[in-house]
PDB file of C-alpha atoms in Angstrom:
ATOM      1  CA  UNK C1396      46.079  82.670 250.339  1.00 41.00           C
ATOM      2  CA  UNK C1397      44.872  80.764 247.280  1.00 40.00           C
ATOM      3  CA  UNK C1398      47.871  79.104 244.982  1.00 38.00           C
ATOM      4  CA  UNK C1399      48.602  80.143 242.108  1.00 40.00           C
ATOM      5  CA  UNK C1400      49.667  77.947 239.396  1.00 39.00           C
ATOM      6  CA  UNK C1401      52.287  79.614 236.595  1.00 39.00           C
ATOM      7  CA  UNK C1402      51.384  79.361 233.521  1.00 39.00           C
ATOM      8  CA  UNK C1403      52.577  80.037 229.788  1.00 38.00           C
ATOM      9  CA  UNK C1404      52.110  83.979 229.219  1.00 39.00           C
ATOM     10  CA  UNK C1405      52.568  83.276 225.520  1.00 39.00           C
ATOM     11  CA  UNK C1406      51.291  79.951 223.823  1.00 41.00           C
ATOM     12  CA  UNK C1407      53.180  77.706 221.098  1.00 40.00           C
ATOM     13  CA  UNK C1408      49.638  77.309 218.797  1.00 45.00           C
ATOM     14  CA  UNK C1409      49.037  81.269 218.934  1.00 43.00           C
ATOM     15  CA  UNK C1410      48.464  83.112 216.112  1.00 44.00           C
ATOM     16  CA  UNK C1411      51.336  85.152 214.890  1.00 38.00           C
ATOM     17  CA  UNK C1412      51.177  89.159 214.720  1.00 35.00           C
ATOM     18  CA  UNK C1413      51.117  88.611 210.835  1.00 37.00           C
ATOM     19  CA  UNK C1414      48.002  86.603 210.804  1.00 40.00           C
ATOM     20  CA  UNK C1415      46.425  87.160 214.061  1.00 37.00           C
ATOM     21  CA  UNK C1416      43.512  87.625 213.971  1.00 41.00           C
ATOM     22  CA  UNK C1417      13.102  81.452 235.175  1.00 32.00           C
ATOM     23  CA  UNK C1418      12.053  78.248 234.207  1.00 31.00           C
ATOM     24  CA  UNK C1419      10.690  76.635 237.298  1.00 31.00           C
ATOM     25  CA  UNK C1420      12.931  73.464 238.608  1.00 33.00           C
ATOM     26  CA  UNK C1421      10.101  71.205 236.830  1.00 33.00           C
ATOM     27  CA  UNK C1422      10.047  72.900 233.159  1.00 36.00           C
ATOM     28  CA  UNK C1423      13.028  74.328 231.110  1.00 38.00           C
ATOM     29  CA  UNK C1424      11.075  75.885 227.900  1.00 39.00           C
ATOM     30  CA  UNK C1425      12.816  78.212 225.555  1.00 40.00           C
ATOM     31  CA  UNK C1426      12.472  81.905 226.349  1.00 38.00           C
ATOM     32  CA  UNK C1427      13.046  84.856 223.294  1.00 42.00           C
ATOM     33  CA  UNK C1428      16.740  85.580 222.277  1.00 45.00           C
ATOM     34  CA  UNK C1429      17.933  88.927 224.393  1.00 56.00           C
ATOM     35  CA  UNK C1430      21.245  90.791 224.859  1.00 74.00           C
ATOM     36  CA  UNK C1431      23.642  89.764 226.411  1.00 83.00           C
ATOM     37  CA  UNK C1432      23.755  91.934 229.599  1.00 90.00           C
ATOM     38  CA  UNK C1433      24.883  91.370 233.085  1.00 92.00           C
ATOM     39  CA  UNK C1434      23.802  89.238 234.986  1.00 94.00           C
ATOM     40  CA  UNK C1435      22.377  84.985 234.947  1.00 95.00           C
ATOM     41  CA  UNK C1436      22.346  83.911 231.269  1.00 95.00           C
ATOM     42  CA  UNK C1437      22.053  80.167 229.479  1.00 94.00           C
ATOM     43  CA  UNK C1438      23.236  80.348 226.133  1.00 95.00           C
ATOM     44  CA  UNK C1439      21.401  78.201 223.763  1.00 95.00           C
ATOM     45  CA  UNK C1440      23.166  76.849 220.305  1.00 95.00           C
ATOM     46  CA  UNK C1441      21.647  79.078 217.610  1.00 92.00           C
ATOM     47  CA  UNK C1442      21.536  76.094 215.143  1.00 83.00           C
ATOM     48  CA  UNK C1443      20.327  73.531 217.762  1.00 79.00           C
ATOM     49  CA  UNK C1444      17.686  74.080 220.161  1.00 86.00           C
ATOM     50  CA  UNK C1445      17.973  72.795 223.373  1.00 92.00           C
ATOM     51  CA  UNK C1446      21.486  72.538 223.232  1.00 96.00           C
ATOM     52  CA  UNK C1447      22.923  74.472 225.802  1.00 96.00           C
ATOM     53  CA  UNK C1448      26.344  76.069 226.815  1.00 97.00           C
ATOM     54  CA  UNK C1449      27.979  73.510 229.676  1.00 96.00           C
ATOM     55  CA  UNK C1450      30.748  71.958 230.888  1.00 96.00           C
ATOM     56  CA  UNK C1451      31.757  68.401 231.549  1.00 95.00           C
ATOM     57  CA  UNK C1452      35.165  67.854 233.511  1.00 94.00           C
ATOM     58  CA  UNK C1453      35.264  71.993 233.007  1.00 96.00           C
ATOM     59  CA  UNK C1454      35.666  71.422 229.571  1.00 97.00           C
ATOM     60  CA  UNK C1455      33.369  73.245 227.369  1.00 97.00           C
ATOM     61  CA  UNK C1456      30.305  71.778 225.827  1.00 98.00           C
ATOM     62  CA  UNK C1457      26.840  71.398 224.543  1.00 97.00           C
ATOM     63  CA  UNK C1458      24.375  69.497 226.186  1.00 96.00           C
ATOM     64  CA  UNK C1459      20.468  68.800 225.698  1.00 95.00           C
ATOM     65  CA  UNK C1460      18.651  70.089 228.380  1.00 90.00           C
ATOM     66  CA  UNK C1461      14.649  69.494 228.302  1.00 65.00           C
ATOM     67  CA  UNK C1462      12.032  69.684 231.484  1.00 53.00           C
ATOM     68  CA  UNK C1463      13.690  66.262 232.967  1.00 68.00           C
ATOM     69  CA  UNK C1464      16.603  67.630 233.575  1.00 87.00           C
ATOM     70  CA  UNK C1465      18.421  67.530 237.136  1.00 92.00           C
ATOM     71  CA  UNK C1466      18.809  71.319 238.761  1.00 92.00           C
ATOM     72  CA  UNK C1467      22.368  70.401 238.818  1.00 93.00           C
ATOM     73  CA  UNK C1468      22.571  69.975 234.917  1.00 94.00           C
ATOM     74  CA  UNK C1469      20.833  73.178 235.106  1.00 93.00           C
ATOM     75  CA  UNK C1470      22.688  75.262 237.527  1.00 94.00           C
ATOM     76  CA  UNK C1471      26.054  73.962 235.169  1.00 94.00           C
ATOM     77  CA  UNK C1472      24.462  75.645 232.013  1.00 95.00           C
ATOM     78  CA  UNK C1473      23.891  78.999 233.970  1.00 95.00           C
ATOM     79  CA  UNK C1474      26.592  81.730 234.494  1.00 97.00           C
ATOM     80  CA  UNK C1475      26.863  84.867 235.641  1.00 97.00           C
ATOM     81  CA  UNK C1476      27.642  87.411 232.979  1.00 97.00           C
ATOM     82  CA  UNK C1477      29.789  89.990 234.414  1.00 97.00           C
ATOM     83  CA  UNK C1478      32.258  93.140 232.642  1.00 96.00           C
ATOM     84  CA  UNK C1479      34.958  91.848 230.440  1.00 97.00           C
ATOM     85  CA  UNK C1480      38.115  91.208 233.090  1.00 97.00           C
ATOM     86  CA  UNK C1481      40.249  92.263 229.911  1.00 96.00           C
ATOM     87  CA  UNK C1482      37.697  94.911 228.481  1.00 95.00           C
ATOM     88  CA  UNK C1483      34.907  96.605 230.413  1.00 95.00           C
ATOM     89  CA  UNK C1484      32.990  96.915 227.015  1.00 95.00           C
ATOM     90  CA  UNK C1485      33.330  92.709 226.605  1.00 96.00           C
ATOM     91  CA  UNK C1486      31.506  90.722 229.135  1.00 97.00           C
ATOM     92  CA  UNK C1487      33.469  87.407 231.219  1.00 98.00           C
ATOM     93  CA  UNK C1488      31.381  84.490 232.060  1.00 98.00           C
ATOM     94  CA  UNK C1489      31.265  82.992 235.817  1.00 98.00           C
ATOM     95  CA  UNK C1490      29.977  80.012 237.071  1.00 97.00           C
ATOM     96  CA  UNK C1491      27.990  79.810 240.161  1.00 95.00           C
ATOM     97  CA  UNK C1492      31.698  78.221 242.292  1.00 95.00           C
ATOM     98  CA  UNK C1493      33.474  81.468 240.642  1.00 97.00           C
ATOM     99  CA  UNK C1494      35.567  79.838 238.124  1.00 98.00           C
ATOM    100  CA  UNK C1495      35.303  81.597 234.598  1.00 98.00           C
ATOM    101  CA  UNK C1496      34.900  80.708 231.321  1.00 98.00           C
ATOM    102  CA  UNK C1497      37.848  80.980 229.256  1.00 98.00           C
ATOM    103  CA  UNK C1498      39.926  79.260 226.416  1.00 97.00           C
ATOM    104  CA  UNK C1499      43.487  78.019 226.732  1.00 96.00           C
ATOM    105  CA  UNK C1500      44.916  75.961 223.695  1.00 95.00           C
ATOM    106  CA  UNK C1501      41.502  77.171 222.018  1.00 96.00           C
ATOM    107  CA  UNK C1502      39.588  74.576 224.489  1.00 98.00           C
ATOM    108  CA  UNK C1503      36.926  76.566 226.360  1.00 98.00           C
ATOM    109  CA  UNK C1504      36.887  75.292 229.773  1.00 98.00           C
ATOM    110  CA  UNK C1505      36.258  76.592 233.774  1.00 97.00           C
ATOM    111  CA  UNK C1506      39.273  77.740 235.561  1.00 97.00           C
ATOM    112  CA  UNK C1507      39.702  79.338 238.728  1.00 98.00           C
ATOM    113  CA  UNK C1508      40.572  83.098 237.915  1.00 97.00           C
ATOM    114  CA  UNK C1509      44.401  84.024 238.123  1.00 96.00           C
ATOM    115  CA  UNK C1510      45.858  87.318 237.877  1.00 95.00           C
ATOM    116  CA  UNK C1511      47.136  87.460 234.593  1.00 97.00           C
ATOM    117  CA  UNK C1512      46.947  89.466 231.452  1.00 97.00           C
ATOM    118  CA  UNK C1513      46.592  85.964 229.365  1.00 97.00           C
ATOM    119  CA  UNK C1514      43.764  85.016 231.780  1.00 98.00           C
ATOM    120  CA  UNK C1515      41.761  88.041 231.739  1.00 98.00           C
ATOM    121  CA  UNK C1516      42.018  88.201 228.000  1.00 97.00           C
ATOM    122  CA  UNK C1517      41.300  84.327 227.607  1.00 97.00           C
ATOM    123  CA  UNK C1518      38.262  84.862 229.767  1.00 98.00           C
ATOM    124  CA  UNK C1519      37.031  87.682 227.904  1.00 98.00           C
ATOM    125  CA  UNK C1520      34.301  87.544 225.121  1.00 97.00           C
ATOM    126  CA  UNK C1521      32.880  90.395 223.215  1.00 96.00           C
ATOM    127  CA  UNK C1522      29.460  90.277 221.588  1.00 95.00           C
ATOM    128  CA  UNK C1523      28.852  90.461 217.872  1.00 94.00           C
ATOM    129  CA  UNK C1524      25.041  90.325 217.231  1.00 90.00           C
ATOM    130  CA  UNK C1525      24.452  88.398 214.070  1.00 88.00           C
ATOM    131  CA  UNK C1526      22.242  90.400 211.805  1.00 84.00           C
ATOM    132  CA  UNK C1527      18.729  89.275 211.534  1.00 84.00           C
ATOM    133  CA  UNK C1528      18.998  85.841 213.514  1.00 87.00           C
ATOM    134  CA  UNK C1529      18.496  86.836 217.161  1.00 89.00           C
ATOM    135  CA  UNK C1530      21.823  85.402 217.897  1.00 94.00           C
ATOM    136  CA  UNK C1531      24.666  86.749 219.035  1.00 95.00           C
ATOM    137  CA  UNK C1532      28.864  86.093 218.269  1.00 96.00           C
ATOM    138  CA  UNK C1533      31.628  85.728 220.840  1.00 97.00           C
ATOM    139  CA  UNK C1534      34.889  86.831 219.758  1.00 97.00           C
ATOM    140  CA  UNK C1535      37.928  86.540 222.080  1.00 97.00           C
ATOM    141  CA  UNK C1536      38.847  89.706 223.343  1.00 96.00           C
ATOM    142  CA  UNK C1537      42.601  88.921 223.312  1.00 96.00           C
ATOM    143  CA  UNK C1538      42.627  87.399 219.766  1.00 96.00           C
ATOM    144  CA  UNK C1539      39.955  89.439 217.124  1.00 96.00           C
ATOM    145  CA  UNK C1540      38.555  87.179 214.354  1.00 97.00           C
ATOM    146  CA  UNK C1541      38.272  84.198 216.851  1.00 98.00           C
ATOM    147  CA  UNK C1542      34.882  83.454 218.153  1.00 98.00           C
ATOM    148  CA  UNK C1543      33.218  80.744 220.307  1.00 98.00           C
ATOM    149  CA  UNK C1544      32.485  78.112 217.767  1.00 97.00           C
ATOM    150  CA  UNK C1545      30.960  74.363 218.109  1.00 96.00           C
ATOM    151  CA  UNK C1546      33.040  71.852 216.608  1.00 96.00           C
ATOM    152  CA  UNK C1547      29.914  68.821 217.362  1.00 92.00           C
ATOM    153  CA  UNK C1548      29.198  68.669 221.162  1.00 94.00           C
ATOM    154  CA  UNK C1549      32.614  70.538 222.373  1.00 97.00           C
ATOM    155  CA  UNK C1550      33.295  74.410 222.538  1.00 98.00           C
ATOM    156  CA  UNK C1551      36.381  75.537 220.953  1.00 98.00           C
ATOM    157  CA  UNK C1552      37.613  79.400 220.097  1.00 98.00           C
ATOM    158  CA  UNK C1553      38.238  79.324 216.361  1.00 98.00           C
ATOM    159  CA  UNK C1554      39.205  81.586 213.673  1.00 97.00           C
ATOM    160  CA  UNK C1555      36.015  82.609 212.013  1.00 97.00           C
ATOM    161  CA  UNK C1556      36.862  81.664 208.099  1.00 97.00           C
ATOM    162  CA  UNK C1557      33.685  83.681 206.851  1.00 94.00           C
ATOM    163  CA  UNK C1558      31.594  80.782 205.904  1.00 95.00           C
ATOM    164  CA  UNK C1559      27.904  80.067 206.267  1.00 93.00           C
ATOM    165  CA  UNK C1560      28.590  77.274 208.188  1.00 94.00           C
ATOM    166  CA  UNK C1561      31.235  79.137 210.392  1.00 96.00           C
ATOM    167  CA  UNK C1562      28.473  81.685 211.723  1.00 94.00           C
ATOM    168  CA  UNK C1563      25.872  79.458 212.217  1.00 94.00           C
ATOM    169  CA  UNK C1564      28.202  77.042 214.623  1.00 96.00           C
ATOM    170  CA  UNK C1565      29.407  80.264 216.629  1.00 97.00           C
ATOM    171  CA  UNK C1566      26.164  81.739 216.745  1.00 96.00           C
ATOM    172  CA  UNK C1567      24.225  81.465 220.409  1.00 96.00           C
ATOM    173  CA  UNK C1568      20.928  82.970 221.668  1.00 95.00           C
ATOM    174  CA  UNK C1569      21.245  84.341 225.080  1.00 94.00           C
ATOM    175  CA  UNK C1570      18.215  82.944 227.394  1.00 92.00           C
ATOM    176  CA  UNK C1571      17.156  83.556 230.635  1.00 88.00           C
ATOM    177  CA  UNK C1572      19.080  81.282 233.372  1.00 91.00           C
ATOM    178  CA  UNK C1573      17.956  77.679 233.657  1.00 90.00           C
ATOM    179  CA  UNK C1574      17.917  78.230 237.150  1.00 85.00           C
ATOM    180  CA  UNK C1575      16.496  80.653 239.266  1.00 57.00           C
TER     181      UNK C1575
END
């Protein structure tokens, strides 16, 4: 049996109901912006290329990737898109030792799955396609208006406050994996 840690079903920084809102291991080059279907996926930084969705320590970031880097730096900034665990429509993002992608205290970060209605809706993202751009939006599934969103070289879920700027830090193009 795996153990389970409790956690928090609500969280003290939540929004309140009033205002809630195959790149070969030698070469990484750029492929066009797709869907987001399932799946292996990288997602790339729409407003900085070659920075890719990873984690350090599981906690969400960006990091450069180019043709020197290691297959492990690679195999980090692929995951396996699968359906939403909170909303078959959304999608959930695994990594390749089955921990997901999810935000708690608005930090994305990798945590083993748990059997929760916060988890599943934590680790659920659903796309919005960003007119125009080939990019693509992530908004949490279990708090609309927030969206995956860059805040420098860490990943954060953040309340999307309809500015330029705004969009173009939560916008990502979806690329094939980094590794095969």
């Amino acid at each position: 049996t795996k153990l389970r840690v409790n956690r928090p079903r609500e969280r003290p920084d939540a929004p309140s109901s009033a205002t809630r809102p195959s790149p070969t291991p030698s070469r990484v080059q750029p492929s066009p912006a797709r869907a987001l279907t399932a799946g292996p996926v990288s997602l790339e930084a729409g407003g900085g290329p070659g920075l890719y969705v990873t984690t350090a320590d599981s906690v969400g970031v960006l990091a450069a990737l180019s043709a020197a880097s290691g297959s492990a730096a690679r195999e980090q900034a692929t995951f396996e898109v699968v359906a939403g665990l909170n909303d078959p429509k959304c999608f959930s993002l695994r990594s390749a030792d089955g921990r997901y992608l999810r935000h708690l205290s608005w930090r994305l970060r990798l945590d083993e799955p748990i059997d929760t209605t916060l988890f599943r809706g934590d680790a659920t993202f659903c796309v919005r396609p960003v007119a125009g751009t080939g990019t693509v939006q992530l908004e949490s599934s279990n708090y609309p208006g927030w969206f995956m969103h860059r805040r420098g070289g860490q990943l954060w879920v953040d309340q999307n406050d309809g500015s330029a700027a705004f969009r173009a830090d939560s916008a990502f193009r979806v690329r094939t994996p980094l590794t095969a």
